[in-house]
CSV table of C-alpha atoms in Angstrom, one decimal:
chain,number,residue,atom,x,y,z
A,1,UNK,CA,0.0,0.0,0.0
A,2,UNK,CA,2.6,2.1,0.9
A,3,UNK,CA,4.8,1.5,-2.3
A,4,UNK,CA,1.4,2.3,-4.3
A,5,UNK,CA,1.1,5.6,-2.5
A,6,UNK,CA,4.8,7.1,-3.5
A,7,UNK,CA,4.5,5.8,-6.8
A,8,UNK,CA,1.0,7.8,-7.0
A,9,UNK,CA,3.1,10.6,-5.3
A,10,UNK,CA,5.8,10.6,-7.7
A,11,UNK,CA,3.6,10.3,-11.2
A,12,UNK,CA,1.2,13.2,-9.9
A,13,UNK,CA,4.7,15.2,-9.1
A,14,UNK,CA,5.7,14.7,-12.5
A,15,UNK,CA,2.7,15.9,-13.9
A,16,UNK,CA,2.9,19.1,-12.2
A,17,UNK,CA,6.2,19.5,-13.0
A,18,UNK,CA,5.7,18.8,-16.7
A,19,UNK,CA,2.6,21.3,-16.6
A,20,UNK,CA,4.5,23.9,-14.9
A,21,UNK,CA,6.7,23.9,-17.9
A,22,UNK,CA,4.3,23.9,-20.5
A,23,UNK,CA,2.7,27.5,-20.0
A,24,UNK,CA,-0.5,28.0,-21.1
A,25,UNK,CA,-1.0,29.4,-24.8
A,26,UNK,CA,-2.8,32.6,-24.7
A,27,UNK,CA,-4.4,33.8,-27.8
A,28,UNK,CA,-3.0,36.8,-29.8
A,29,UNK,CA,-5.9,36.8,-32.2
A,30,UNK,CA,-8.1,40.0,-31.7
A,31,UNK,CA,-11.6,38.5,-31.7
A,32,UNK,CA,-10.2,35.7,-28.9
A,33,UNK,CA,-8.9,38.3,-27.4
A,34,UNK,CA,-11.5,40.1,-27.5
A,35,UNK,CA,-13.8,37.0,-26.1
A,36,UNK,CA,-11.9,36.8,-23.5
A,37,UNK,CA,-10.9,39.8,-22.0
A,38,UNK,CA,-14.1,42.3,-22.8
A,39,UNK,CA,-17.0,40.3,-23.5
A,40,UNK,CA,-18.2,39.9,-20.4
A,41,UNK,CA,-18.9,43.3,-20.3
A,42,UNK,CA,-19.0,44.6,-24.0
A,43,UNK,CA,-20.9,41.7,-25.2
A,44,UNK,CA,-20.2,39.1,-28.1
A,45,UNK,CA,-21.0,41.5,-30.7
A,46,UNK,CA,-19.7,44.2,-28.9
A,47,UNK,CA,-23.0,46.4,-28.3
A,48,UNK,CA,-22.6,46.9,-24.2
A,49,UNK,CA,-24.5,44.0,-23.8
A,50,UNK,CA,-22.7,41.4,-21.8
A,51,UNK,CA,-24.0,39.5,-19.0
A,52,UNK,CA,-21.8,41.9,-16.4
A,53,UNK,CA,-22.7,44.9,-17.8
A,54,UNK,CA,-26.3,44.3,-15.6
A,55,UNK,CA,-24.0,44.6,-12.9
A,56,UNK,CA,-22.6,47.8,-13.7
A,57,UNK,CA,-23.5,51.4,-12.6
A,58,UNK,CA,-22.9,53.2,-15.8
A,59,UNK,CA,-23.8,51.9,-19.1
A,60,UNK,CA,-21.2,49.7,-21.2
A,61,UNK,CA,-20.3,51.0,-24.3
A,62,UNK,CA,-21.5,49.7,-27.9
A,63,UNK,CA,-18.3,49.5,-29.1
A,64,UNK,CA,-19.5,49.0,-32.5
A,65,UNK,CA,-20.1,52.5,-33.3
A,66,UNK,CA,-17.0,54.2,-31.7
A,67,UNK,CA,-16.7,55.4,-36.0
A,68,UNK,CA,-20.4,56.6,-36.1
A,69,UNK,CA,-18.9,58.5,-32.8
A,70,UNK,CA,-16.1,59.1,-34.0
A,71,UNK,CA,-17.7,61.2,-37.4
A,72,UNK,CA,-16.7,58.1,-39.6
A,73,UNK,CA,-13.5,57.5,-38.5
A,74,UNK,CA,-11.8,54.8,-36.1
A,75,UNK,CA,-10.3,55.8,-33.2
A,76,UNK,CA,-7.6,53.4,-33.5
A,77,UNK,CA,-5.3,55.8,-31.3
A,78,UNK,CA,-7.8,56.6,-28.5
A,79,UNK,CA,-8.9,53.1,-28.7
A,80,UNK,CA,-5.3,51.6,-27.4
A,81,UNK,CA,-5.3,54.6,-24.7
A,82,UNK,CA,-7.9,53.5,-23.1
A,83,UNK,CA,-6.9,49.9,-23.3
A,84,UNK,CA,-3.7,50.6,-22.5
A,85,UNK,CA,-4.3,53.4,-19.4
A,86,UNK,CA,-7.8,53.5,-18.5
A,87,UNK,CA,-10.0,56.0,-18.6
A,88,UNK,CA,-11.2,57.6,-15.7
A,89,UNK,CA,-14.6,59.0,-16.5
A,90,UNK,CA,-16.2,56.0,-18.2
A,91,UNK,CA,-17.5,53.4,-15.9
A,92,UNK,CA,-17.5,54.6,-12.5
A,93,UNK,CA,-18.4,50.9,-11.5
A,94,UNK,CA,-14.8,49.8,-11.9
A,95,UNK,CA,-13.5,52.2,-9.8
A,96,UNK,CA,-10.3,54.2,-10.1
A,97,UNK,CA,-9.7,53.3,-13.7
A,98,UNK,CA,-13.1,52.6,-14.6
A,99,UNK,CA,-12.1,49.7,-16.7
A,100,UNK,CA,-9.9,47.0,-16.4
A,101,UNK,CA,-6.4,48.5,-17.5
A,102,UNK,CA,-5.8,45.5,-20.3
A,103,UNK,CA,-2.9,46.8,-22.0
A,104,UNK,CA,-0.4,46.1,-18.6
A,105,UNK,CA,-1.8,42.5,-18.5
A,106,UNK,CA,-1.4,42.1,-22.5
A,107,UNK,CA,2.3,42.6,-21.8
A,108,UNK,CA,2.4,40.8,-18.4
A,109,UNK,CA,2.6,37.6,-19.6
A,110,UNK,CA,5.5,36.2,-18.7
A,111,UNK,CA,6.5,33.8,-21.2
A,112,UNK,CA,5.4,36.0,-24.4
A,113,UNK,CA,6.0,39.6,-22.9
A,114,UNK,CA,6.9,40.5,-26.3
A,115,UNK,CA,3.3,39.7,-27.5
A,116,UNK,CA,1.7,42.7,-25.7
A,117,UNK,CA,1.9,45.2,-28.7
A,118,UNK,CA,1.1,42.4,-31.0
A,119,UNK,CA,-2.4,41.6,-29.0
A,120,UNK,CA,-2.8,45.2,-28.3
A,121,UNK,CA,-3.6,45.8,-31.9
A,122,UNK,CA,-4.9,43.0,-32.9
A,123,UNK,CA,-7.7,43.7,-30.5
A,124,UNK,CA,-8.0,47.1,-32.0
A,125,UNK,CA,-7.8,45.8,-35.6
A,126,UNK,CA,-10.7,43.7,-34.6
A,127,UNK,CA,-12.7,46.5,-32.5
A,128,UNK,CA,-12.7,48.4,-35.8
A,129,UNK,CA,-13.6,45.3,-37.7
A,130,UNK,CA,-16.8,45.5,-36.0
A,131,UNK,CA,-18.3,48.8,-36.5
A,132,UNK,CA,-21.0,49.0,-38.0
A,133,UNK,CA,-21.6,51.4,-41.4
């Protein structure tokens, strides 16, 4: 009994070992990106409707008409600002910086640090992807 539990012991160690160095793979693809980091709030499709925007003091922002807002054009620029730095008077519901600071965390990773600019505008490439004409 004994022998079985070290040899369980030392297989489960292994595994964790083996998982620690295989880091998970974290998308760089705008609309994952997107999925997973704002859609919660934002919503799939990116109108403000996502299940924790209920939750929220302030409305959410339908991201697909920052252009309409924007007289036709894309805010690429103010776009990564905000998702870089916050923004202070949006969403009051998220405190200090209103919004999750997403760029920091984009860059954060530490086995792809690198990858930060790379997901920062692929998110933006596929923010304006989805405005609507």
């Amino acid at each position: 009994m004994l022998v079985l539990l070290l040899v369980s012991l030392v297989v489960s160690a292994s595994a964790q070992t083996r998982n620690q160095r295989q880091p998970p793979i974290r998308p760089v693809d705008g609309a994952s990106i997107f999925r997973n980091s704002c859609a919660a709030c934002h919503g799939l499709d990116g109108r403000g409707n996502g299940p924790a925007s209920k939750a929220l003091k302030g409305g959410v922002p339908d991201l697909t008409r920052l252009s309409q807002r924007n007289d036709g054009a894309f805010p690429a620029i103010h776009v990564q600002t905000i998702i870089m730095f916050g923004r202070d008077d949006l969403l009051p519901a998220h405190g200090s910086k209103q919004m999750p600071i997403w760029g920091p965390i984009f860059h954060e990773i530490e086995f792809d640090q690198d990858l930060g600019h790379v997901r920062l505008e692929n998110v933006t490439k596929y923010l304006e992807s989805i405005q609507r004409k």
